[in-house]
Short mmCIF file of C-alpha atoms in Angstrom, two decimals:
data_model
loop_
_atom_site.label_atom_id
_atom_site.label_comp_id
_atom_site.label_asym_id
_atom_site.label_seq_id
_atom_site.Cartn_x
_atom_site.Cartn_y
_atom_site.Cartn_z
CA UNK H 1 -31.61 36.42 -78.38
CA UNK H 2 -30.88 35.88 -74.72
CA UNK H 3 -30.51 32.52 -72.96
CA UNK H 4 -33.60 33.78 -71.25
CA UNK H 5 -35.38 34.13 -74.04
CA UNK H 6 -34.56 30.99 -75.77
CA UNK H 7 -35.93 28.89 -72.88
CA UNK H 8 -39.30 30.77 -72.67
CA UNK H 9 -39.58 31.00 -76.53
CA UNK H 10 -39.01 27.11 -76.84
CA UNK H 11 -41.48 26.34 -73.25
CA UNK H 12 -43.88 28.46 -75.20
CA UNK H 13 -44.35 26.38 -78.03
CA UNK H 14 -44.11 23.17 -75.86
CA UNK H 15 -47.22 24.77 -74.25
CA UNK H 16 -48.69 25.30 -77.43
CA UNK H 17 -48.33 21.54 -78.90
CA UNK H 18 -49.25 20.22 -75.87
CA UNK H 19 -52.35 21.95 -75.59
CA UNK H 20 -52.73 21.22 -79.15
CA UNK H 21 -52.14 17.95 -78.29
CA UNK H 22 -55.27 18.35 -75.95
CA UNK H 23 -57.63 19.81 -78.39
CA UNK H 24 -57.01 17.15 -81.13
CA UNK H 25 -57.85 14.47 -77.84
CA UNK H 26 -60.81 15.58 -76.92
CA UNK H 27 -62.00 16.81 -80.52
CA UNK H 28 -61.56 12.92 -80.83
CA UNK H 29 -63.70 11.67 -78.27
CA UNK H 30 -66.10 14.27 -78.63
CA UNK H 31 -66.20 12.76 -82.52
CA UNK H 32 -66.84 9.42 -80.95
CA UNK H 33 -69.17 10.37 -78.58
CA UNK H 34 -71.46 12.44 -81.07
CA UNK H 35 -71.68 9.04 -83.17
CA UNK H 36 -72.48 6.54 -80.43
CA UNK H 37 -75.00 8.20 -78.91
CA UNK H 38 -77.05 9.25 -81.56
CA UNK H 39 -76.86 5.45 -82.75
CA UNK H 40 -77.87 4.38 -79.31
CA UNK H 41 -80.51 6.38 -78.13
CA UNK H 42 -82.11 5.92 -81.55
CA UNK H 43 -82.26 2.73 -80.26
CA UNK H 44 -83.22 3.56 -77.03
CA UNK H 45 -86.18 5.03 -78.26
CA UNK H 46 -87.95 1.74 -78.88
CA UNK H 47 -86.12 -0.44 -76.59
CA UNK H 48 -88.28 -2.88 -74.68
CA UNK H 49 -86.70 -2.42 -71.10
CA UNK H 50 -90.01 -3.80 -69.94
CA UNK H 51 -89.25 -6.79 -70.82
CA UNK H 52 -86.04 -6.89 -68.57
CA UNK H 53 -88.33 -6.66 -65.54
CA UNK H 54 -89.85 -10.30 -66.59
CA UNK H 55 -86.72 -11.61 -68.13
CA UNK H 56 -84.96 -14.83 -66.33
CA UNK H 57 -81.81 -13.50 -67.36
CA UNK H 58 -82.38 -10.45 -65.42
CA UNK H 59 -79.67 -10.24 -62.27
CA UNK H 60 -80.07 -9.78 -59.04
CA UNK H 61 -78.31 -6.80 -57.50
CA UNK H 62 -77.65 -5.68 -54.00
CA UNK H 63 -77.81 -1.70 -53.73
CA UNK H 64 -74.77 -0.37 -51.44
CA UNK H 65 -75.41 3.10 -49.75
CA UNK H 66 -72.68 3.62 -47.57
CA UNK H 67 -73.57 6.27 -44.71
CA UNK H 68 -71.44 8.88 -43.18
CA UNK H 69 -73.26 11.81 -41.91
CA UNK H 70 -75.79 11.50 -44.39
CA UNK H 71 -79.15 12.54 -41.88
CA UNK H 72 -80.12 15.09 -44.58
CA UNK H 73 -80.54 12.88 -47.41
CA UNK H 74 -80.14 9.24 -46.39
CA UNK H 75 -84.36 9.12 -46.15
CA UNK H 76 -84.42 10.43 -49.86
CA UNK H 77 -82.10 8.26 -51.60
CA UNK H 78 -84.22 5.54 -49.91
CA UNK H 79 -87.41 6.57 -51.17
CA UNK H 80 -85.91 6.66 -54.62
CA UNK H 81 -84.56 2.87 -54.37
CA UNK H 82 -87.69 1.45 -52.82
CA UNK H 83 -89.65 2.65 -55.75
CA UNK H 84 -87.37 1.35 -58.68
CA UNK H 85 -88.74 -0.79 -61.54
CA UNK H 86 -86.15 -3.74 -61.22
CA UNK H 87 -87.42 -7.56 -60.54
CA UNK H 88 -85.05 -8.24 -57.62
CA UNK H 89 -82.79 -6.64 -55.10
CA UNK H 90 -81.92 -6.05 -51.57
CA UNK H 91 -80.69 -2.05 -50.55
CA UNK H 92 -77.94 -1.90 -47.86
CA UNK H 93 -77.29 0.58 -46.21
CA UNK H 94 -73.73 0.60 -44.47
CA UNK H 95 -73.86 3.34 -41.28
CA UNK H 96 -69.69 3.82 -40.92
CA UNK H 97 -69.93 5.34 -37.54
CA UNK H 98 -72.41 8.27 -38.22
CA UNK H 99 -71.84 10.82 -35.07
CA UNK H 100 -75.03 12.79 -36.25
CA UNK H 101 -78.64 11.04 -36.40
CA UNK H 102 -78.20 9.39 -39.65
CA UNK H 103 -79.25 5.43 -37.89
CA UNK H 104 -81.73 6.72 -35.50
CA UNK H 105 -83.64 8.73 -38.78
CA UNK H 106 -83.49 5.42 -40.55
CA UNK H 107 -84.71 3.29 -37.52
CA UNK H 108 -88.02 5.21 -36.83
CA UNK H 109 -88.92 6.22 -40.43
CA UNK H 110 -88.44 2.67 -41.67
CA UNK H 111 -89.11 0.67 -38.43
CA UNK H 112 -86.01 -1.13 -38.46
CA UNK H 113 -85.31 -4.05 -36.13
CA UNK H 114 -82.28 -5.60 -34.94
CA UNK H 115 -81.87 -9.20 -36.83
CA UNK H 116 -78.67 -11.91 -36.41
CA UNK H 117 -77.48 -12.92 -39.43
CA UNK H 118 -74.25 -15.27 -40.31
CA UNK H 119 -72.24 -12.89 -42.76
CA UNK H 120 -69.07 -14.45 -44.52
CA UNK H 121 -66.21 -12.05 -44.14
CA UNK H 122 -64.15 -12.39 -47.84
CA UNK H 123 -63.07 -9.28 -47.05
CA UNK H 124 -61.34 -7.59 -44.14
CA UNK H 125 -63.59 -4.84 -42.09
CA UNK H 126 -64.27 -3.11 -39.18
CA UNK H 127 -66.46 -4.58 -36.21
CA UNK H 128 -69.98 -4.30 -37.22
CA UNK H 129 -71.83 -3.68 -34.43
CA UNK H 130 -75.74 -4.67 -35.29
CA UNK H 131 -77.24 -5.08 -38.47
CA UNK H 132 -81.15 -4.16 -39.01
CA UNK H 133 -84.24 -4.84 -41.23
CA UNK H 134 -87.03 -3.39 -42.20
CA UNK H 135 -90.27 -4.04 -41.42
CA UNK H 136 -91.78 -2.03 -43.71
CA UNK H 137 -89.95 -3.31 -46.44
CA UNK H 138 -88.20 -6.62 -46.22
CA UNK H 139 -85.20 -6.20 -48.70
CA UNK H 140 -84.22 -2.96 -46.74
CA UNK H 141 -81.04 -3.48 -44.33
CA UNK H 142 -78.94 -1.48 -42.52
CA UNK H 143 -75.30 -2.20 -41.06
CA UNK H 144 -74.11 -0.29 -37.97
CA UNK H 145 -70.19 -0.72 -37.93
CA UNK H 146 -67.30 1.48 -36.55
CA UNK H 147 -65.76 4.26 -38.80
CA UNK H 148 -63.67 3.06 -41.13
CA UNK H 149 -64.26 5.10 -44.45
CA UNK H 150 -65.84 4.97 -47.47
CA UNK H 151 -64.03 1.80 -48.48
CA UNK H 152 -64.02 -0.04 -45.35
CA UNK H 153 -68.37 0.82 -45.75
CA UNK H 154 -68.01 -1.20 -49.39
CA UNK H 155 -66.47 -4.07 -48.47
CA UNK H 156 -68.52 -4.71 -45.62
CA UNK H 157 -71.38 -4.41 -47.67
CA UNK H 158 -70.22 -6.97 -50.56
CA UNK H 159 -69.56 -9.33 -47.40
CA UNK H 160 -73.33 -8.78 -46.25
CA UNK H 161 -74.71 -8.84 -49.65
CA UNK H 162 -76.78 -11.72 -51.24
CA UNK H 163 -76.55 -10.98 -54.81
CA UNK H 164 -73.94 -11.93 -57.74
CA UNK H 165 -73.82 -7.77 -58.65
CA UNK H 166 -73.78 -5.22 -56.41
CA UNK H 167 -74.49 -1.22 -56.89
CA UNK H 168 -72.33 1.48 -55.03
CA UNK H 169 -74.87 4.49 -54.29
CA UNK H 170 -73.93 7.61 -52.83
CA UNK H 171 -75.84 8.50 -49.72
CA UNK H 172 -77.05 11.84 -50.87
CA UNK H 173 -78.21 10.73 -54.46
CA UNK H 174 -81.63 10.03 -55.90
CA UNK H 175 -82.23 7.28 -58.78
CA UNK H 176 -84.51 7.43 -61.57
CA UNK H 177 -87.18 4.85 -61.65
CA UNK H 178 -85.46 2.75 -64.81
CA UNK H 179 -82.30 3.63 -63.88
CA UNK H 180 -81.20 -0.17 -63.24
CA UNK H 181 -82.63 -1.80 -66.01
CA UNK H 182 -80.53 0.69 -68.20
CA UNK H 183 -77.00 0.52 -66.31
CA UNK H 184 -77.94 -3.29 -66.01
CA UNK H 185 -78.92 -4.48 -69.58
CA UNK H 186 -74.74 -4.61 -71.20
CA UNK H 187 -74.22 -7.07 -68.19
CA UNK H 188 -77.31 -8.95 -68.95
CA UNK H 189 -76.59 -9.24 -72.45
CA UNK H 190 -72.89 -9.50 -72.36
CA UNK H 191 -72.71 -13.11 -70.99
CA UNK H 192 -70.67 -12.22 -68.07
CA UNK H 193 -68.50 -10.40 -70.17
CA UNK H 194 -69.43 -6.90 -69.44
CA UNK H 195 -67.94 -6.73 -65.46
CA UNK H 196 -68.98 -3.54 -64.35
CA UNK H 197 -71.40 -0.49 -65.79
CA UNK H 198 -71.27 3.06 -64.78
CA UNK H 199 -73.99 5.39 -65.37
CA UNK H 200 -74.52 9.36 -65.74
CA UNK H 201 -74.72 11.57 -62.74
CA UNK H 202 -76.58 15.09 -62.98
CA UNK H 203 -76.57 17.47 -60.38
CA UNK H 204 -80.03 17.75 -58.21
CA UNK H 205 -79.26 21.15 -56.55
CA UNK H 206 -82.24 23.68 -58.42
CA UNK H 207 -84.25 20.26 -59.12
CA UNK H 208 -87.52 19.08 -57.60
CA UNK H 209 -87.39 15.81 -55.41
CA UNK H 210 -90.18 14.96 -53.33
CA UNK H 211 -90.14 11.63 -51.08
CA UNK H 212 -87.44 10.61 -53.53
CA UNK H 213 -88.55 11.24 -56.60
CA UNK H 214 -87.45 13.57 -59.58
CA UNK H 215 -90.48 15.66 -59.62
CA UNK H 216 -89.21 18.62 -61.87
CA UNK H 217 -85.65 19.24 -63.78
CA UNK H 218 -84.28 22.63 -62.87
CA UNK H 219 -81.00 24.65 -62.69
CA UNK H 220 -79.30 26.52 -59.14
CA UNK H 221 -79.25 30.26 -59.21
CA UNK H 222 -75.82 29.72 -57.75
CA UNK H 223 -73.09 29.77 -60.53
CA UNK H 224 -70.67 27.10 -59.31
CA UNK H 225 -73.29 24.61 -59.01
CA UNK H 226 -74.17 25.77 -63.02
CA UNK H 227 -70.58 25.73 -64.10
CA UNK H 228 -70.81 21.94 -62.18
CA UNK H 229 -73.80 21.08 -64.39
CA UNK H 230 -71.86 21.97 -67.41
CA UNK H 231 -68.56 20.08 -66.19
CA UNK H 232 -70.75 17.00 -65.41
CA UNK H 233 -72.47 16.96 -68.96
CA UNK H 234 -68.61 17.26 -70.38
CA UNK H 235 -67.25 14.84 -68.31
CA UNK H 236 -69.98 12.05 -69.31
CA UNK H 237 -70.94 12.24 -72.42
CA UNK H 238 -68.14 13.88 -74.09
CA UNK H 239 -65.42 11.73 -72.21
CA UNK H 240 -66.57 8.88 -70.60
CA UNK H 241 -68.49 7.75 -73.87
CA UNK H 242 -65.44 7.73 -76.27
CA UNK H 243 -63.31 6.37 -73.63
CA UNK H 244 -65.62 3.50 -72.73
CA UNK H 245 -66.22 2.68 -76.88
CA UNK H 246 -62.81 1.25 -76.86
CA UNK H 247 -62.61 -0.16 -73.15
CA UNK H 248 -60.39 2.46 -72.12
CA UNK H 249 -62.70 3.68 -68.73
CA UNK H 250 -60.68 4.13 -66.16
CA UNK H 251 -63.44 5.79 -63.81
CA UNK H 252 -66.73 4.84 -63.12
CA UNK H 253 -68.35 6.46 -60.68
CA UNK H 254 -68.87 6.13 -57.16
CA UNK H 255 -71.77 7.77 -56.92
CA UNK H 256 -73.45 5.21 -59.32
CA UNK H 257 -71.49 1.85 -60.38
CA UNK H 258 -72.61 -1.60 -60.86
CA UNK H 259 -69.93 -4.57 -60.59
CA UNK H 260 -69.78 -8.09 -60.38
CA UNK H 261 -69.07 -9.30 -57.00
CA UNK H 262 -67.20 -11.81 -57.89
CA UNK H 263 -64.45 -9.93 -59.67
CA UNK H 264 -63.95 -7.32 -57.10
CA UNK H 265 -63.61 -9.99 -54.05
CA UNK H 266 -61.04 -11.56 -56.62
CA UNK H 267 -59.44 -7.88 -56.88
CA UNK H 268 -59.50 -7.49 -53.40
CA UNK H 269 -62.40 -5.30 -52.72
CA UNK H 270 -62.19 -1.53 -51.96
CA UNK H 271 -58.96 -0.02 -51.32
CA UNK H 272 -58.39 3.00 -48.51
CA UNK H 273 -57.34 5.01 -50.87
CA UNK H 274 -58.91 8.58 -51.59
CA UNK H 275 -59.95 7.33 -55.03
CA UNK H 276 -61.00 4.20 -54.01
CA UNK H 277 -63.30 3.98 -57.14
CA UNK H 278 -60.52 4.77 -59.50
CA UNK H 279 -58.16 2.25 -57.87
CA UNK H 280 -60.91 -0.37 -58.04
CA UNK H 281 -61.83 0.22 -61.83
CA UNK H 282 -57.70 0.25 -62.58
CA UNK H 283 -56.97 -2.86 -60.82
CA UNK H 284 -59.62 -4.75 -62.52
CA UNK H 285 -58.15 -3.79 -65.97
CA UNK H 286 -54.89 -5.08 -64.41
CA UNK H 287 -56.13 -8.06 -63.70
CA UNK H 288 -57.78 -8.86 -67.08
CA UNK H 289 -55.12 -7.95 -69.09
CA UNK H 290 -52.86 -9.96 -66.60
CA UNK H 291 -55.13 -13.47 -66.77
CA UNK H 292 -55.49 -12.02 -70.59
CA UNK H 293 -59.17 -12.54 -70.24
CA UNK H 294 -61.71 -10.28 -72.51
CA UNK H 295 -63.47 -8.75 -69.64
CA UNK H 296 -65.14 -4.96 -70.57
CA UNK H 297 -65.94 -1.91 -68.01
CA UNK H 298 -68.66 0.29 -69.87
CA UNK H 299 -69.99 3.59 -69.25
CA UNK H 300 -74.22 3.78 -70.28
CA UNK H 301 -75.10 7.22 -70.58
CA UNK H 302 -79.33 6.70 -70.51
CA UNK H 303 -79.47 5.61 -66.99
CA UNK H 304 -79.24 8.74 -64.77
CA UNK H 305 -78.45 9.44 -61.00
CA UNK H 306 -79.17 12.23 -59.26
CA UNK H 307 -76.83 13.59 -56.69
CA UNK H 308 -75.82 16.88 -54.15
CA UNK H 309 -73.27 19.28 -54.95
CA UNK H 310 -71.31 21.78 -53.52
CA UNK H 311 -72.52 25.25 -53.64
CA UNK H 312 -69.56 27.13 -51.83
CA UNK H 313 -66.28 27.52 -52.99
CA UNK H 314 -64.81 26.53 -50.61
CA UNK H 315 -65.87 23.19 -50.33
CA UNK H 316 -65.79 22.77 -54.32
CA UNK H 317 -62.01 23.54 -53.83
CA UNK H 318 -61.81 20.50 -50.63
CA UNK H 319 -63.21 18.44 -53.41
CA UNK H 320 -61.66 18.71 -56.37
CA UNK H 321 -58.37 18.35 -54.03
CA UNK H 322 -59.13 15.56 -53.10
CA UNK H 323 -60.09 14.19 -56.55
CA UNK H 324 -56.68 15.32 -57.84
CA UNK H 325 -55.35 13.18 -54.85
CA UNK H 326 -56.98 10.60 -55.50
CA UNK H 327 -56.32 10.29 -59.28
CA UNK H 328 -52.50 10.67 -58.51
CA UNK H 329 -53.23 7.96 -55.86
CA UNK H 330 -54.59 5.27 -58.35
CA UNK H 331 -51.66 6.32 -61.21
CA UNK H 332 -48.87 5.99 -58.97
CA UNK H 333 -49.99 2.46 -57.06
CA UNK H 334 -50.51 0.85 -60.49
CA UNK H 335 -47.30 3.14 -62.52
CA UNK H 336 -46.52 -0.47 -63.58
CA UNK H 337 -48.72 -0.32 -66.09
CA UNK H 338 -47.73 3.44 -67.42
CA UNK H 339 -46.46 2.85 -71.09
CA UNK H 340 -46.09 -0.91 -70.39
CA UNK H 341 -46.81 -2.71 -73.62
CA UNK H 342 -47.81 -6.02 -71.57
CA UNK H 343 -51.50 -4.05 -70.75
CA UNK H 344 -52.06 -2.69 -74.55
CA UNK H 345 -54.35 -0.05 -74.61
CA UNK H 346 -54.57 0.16 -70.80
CA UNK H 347 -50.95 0.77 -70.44
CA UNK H 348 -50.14 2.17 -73.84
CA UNK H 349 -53.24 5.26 -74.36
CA UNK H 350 -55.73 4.66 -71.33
CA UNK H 351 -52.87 5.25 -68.12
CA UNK H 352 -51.16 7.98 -70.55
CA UNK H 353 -54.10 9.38 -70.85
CA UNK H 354 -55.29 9.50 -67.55
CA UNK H 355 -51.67 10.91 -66.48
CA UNK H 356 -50.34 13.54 -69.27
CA UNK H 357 -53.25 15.11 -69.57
CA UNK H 358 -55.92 14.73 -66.57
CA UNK H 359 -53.01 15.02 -64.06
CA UNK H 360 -50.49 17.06 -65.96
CA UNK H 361 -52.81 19.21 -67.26
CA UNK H 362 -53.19 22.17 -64.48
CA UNK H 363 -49.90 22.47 -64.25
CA UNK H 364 -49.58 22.85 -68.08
CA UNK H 365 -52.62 25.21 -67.87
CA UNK H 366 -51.23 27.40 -65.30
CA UNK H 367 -47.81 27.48 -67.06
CA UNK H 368 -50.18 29.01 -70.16
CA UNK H 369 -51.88 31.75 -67.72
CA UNK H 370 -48.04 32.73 -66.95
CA UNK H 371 -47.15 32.69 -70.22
CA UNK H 372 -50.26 35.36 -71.03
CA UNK H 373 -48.48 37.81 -68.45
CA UNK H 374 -45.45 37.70 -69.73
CA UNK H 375 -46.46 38.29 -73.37
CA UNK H 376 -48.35 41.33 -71.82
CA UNK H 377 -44.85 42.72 -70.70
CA UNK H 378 -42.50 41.61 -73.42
CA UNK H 379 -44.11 41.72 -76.65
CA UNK H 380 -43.23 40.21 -79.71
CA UNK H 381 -43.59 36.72 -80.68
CA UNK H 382 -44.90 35.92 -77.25
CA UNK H 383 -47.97 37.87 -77.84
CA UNK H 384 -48.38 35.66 -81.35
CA UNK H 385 -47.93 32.07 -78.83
CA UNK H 386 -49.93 33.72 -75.63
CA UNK H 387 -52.76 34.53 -78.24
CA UNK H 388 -52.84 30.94 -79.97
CA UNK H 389 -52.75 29.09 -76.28
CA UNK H 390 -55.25 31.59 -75.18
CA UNK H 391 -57.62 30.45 -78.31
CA UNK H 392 -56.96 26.62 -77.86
CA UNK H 393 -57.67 27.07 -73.83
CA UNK H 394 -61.57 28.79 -75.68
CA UNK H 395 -61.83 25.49 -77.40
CA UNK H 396 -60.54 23.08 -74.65
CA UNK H 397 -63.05 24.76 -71.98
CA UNK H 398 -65.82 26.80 -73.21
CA UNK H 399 -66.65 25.12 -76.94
CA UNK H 400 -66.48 21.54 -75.79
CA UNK H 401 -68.70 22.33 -72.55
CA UNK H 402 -70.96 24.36 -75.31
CA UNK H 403 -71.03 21.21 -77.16
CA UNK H 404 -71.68 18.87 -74.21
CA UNK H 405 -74.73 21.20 -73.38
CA UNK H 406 -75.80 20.39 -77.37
CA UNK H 407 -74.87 16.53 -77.01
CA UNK H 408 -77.20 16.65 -73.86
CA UNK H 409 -80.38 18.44 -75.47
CA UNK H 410 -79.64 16.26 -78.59
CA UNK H 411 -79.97 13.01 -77.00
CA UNK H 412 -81.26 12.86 -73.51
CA UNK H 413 -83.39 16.19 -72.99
CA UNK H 414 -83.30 16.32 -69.70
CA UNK H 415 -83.75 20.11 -69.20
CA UNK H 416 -87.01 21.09 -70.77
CA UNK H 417 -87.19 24.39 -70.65
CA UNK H 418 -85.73 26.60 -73.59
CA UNK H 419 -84.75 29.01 -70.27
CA UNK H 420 -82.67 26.53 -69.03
CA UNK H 421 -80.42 25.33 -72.12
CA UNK H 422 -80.11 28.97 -72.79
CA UNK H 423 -78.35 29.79 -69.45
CA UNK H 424 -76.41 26.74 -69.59
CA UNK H 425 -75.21 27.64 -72.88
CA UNK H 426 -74.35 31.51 -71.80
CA UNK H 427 -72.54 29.85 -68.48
CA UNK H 428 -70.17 27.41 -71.21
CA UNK H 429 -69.53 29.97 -72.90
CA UNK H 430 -67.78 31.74 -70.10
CA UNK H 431 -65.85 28.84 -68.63
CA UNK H 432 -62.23 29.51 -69.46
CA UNK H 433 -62.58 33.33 -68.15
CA UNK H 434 -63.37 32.49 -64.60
CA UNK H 435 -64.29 28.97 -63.59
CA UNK H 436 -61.58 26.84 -65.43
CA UNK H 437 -58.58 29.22 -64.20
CA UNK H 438 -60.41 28.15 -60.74
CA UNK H 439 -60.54 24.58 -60.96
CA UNK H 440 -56.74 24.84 -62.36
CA UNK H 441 -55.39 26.21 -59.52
CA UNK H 442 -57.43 24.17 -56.51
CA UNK H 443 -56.01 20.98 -58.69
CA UNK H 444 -52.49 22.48 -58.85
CA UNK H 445 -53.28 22.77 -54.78
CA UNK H 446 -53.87 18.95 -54.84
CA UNK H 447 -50.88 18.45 -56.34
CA UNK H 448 -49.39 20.20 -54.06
CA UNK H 449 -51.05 18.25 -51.15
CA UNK H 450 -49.64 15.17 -52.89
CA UNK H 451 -46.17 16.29 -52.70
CA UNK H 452 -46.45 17.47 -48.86
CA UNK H 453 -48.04 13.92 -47.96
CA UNK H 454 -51.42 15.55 -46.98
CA UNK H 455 -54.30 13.29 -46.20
CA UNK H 456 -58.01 13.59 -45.41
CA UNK H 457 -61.46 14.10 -46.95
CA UNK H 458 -61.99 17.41 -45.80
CA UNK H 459 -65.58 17.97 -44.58
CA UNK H 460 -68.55 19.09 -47.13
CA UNK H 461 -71.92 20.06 -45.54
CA UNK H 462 -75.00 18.24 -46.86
CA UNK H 463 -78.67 20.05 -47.28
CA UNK H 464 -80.08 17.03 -48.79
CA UNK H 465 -81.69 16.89 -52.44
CA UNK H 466 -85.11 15.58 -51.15
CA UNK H 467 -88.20 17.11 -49.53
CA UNK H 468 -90.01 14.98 -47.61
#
């Protein structure tokens, strides 16, 4: 046997453990997953949140929606927040320099006016220029302040806000009604222990949403925004779930997080980072583990928001670039903590985790689709290897998205028709011929931007999930 031949025989079978490796990961947390929500949401099913909305243990939360460009669904997500069954909050919305006419939609349709209010500034932002109320609804407020990204929008919220917890919300993203008491009740119950909740995001493209309310559960007819659905339910239940059971979330979402405000201004607030809601969620753990405090981050799966996404490719691809970015981002400022004993779990399985196998992983992937071409050409005990990494990569996408789609029916039924679970189910099933070899390579492009120092958002047009 050739030199050659050696290395790609022996990088063959390092491909094949480590997506073995894989498999036996997320065969675990699926495992996990399967268990705790079954046990919850036959809880769930006679849970009194009612009472929450009475309870003098209930906290107040302020509701952060920052605003960039958001003129097609700002009014929506509104709606959907004024209408929520919680006892007390205030909604903020944070305009970060809008060039369209995201402030003057929200000035006429909720008859703002300009107010002066003393704000203490715990952490650094740009100039705000005018900060409004509602006269329609008093607890609605809106900050006008110079671009400064998504970050910069955060903290100048939490500086406005009144409230010991606050909410980041998405701008394009629509909340169901009990939503808050859900994400809310481990904080309420936890004694301050519980520092921040995530909940579940679904995607509202195909849905019905009039004046800000889910009217009607449905699916797009376009097949990236189904594969999406599918790679949401995955993501969620069958990860976030088994990570959070052991206090090993790294992520909770931007699109729909609650945190204590206190902790945060501690942490430092937002960073301008591309994954500023990774880097928060990290440093926090850092911090804990530092002060050796027993702090939790938990992921609720019950409470659900509702949120726009991409139907093109080619914005898909500018965003899970950036989301590659941005993961690499949060890794590599906190690396300290990579295989560091000092953080436990954090350092020892959560980081690894996070780094082996949600950053490594394309490039492992793609080093398997190579691998399949050159067993095509040379035969022998390639094709045996190609064959086996081709079968794990058939468990690693399609099953476990097949039995996220199961998980989903099983427990929160939020697709009612028989129609629609049977499409998603056909879609799963497909995964790892088309859509997962996509999402490889746009993340192997993120690495890529990574390595060449590229920056930026990238630009993603919004038709807004609500009719008015």
């Amino acid at each position: 046997m050739s030199l050659f031949d050696t290395i790609l025989e022996t990088s063959a079978w390092v491909l094949l453990g480590y997506m073995c490796f894989v498999v036996a990961v997320y065969g675990g947390m699926l495992i996990v997953s399967l268990l705790t929500v079954r046990k919850q949401f036959n809880l769930n099913k006679t849970e009194p949140y009612e009472e929450l909305l009475h309870s003098v243990y209930t906290k107040p939360v302020s509701i952060l929606v920052p605003a960039y460009n958001e003129s097609a669904g700002i009014y929506g997500t509104i709606r959907s927040l004024i209408s929520i069954e919680y006892p007390e909050y205030e909604m903020l919305v944070i305009n970060d320099g809008s060039t369209d006419d995201t402030l003057e939609k929200l000035i006429v349709r909720f008859q703002l006016k300009k107010i002066s209010r003393v704000v203490r500034k715990q952490l650094s932002t740009k100039e705000i220029k005018a900060v409004y109320q509602s006269d329609l609804y008093p607890n609605l407020y809106v900050i006008d302040k110079e671009n400064g990204g998504k970050a910069d929008a955060l903290n100048a919220g939490i500086n406005f806000s009144r409230f010991p917890y606050f909410c980041s919300l998405d701008g394009d993203s629509v909340i169901e009604r009990n939503a808050f008491l859900k994400v809310l009740k481990p904080i309420i119950e936890s004694g301050d222990d519980v520092i921040a909740t995530g909940g579940s995001i679904r995607i509202a493209n195909g849905c019905t949403i009039r004046n800000g309310e889910l009217t009607a559960v449905g699916l797009s007819d376009k097949p990236l925004v189904v594969m999406q659905v599918i790679e949401y339910l995955r993501a969620f239940l069958a990860g976030r779930i088994g990570l959070s059971r052991t206090n090993l979330l790294l992520i909770v979402s931007g699109a729909f997080g609650v945190f204590s405000k206190r902790w945060v201004i501690e942490a430092g607030g937002y960073s301008h980072t591309v994954g500023e809601d990774m880097e928060l969620v990290v440093r926090l753990h850092r911090m804990i583990k530092e002060r050796k405090l027993n702090k939790k981050i938990v992921y609720v799966p019950d409470p659900v928001c509702w949120t726009e996404a991409p139907e093109s490719a080619r914005f898909l691809r500018r965003q899970r670039k950036r989301w590659h970015r941005g993961l690499f981002e949060s890794i590599w400022i906190h690396r300290k903590l990579l295989l560091n004993p000092k953080y436990k779990s954090i350092g020892l399985i959560s980081m690894p985790y996070y780094f082996f196998v949600e950053f490594l992983g394309p490039i492992v992937e793609l080093a398997g689709y190579l691998l399949l071409i050159v067993a095509w050409f040379r035969g022998d005990v390639y094709v045996d290897v190609a064959l086996m990494f081709f079968l794990l990569s058939v468990i690693y996408g399609s099953l476990f998205s097949v039995a996220a789609v199961l998980l989903e029916e099983w427990s929160m039924e939020k697709y009612p028709h028989v129609s629609q679970l049977f499409v998603l189910f056909v879609y799963a099933i497909t995964e790892s011929f088309w859509y997962r070899p996509l999402t490889v390579f746009w993340r192997i492009e993120g690495i890529i931007d990574v390595i060449t120092g590229r920056k930026g958002w990238g630009d993603m047009v919004r038709k807004g999930v609500s009719s008015e």
